[in-house]
PDB file of C-alpha atoms in Angstrom:
ATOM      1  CA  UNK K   1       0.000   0.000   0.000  1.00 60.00           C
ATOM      2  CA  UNK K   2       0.740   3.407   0.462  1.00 59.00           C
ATOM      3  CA  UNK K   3       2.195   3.245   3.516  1.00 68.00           C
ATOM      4  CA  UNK K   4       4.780   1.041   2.247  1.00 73.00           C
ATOM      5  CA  UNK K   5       5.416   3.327  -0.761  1.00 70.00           C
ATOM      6  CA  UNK K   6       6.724   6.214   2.279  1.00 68.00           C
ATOM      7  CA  UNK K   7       8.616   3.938   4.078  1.00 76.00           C
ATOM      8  CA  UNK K   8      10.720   2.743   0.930  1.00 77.00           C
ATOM      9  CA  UNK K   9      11.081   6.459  -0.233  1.00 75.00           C
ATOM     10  CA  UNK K  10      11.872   7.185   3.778  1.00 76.00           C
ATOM     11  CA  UNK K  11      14.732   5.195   3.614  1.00 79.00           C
ATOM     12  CA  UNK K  12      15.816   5.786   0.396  1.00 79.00           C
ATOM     13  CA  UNK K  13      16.040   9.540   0.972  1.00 79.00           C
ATOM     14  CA  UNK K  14      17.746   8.803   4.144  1.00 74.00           C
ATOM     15  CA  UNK K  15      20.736   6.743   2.661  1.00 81.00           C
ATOM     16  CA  UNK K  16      21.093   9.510  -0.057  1.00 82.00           C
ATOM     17  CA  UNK K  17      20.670  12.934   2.602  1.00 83.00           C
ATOM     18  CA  UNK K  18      23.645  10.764   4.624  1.00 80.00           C
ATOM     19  CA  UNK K  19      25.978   9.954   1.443  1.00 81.00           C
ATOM     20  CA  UNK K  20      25.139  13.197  -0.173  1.00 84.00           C
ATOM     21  CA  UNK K  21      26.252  14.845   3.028  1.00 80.00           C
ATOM     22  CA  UNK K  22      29.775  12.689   3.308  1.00 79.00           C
ATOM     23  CA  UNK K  23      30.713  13.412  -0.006  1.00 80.00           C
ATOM     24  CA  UNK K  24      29.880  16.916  -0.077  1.00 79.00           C
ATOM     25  CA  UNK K  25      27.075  17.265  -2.026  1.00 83.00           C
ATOM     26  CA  UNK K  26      25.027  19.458   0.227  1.00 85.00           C
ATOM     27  CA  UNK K  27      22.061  20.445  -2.602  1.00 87.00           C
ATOM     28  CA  UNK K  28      21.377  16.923  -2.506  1.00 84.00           C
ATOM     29  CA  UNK K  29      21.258  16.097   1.352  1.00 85.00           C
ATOM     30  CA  UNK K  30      18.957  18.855   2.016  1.00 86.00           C
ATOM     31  CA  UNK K  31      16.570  17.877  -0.732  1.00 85.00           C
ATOM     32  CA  UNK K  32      16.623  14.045   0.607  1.00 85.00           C
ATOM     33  CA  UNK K  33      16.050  15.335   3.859  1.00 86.00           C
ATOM     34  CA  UNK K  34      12.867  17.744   2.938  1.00 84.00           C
ATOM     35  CA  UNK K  35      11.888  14.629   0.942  1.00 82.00           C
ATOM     36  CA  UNK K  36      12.173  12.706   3.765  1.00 82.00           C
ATOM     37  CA  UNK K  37      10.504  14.733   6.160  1.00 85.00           C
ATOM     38  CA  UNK K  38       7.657  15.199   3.430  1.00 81.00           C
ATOM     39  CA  UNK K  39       7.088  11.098   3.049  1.00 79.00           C
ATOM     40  CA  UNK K  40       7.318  10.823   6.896  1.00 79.00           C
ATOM     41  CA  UNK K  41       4.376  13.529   7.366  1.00 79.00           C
ATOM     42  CA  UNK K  42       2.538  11.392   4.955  1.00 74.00           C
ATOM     43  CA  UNK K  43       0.956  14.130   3.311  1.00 73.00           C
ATOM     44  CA  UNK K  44       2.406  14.873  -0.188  1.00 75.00           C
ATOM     45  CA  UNK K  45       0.315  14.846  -3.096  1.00 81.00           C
ATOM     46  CA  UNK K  46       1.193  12.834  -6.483  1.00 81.00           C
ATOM     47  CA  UNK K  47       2.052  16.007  -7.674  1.00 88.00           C
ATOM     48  CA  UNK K  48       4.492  17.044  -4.938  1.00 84.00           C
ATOM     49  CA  UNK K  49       5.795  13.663  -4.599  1.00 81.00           C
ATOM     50  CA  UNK K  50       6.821  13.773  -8.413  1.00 85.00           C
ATOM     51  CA  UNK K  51       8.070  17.532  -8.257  1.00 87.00           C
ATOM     52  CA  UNK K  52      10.236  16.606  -4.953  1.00 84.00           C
ATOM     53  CA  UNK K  53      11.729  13.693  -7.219  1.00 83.00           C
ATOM     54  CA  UNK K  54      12.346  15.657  -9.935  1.00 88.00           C
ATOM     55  CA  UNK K  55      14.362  18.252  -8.321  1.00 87.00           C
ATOM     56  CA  UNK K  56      16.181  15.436  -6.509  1.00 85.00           C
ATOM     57  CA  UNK K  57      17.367  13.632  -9.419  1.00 87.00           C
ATOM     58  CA  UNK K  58      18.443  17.005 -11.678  1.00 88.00           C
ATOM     59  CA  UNK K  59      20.872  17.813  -8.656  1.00 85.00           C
ATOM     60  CA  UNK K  60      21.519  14.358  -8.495  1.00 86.00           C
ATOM     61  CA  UNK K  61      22.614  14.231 -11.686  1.00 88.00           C
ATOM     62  CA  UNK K  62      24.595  18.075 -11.183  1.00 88.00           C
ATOM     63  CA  UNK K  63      26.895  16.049  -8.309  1.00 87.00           C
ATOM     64  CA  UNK K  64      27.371  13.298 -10.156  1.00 87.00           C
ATOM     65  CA  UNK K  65      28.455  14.366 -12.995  1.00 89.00           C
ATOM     66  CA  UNK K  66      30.800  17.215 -10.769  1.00 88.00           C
ATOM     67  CA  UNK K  67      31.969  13.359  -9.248  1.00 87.00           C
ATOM     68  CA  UNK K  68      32.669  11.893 -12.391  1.00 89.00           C
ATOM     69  CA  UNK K  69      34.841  14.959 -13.793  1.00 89.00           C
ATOM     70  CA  UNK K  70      36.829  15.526 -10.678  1.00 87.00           C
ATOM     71  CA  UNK K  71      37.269  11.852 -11.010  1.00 88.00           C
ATOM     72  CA  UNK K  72      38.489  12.144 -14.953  1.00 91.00           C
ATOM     73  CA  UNK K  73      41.065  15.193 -13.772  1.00 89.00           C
ATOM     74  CA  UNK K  74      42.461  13.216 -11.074  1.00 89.00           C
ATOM     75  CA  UNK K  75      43.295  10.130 -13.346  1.00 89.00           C
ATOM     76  CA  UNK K  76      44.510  12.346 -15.560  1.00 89.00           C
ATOM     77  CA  UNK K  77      46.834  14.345 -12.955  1.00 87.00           C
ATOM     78  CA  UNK K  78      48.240  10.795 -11.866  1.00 85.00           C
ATOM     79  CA  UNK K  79      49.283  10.233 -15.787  1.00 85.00           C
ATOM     80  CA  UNK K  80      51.150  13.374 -16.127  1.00 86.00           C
ATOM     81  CA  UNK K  81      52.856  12.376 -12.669  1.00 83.00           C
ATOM     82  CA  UNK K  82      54.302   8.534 -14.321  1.00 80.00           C
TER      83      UNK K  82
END
C-alpha cells in the first residue's frame, strides 16, 4: 500500500541525505532530507511527490556528474605524474 510506498522512499532519501552529506554534495542532502521529512508527514500529493523527485534527481545528476569529472582530472593528474 501506500504506507509502504513512504517507508521505501523514507529510507531511500535517508541513505542519499547521509551519502550526499559525506561526499559533499550538500544540494542533494537537504533535498533528501525535505523529501524525507515530506514522506514521513505522509501528506504529499502525487504532484508534490513527483516535483520533490524531480528536483532530486536534476541535482543528483549536477553532483554526479561534478563526481565523475573531478574523477576524470584526477586520473589524468596521476598520468602526467608517471
Amino acid at each position: 500500500g501506500l504506507g509502504d510506498v513512504y517507508k521505501r522512499q523514507i529510507e531511500g532519501c535517508h541513505q542519499l541525505k547521509s551519502i550526499s552529506k559525506t561526499i559533499g554534495a550538500q544540494t542533494v542532502a537537504e533535498l533528501s532530507s525535505a523529501f524525507e521529512d515530506k514522506c514521513k508527514e505522509g501528506e504529499l500529493t502525487t504532484d508534490e511527490l513527483i516535483e520533490l523527485r524531480d528536483k532530486l534527481e536534476i541535482e543528483y545528476s549536477k553532483a554526479a556528474q561534478f563526481l565523475k569529472e573531478q574523477i576524470k582530472i584526477s586520473e589524468q593528474e596521476d598520468e602526467l605524474n608517471e
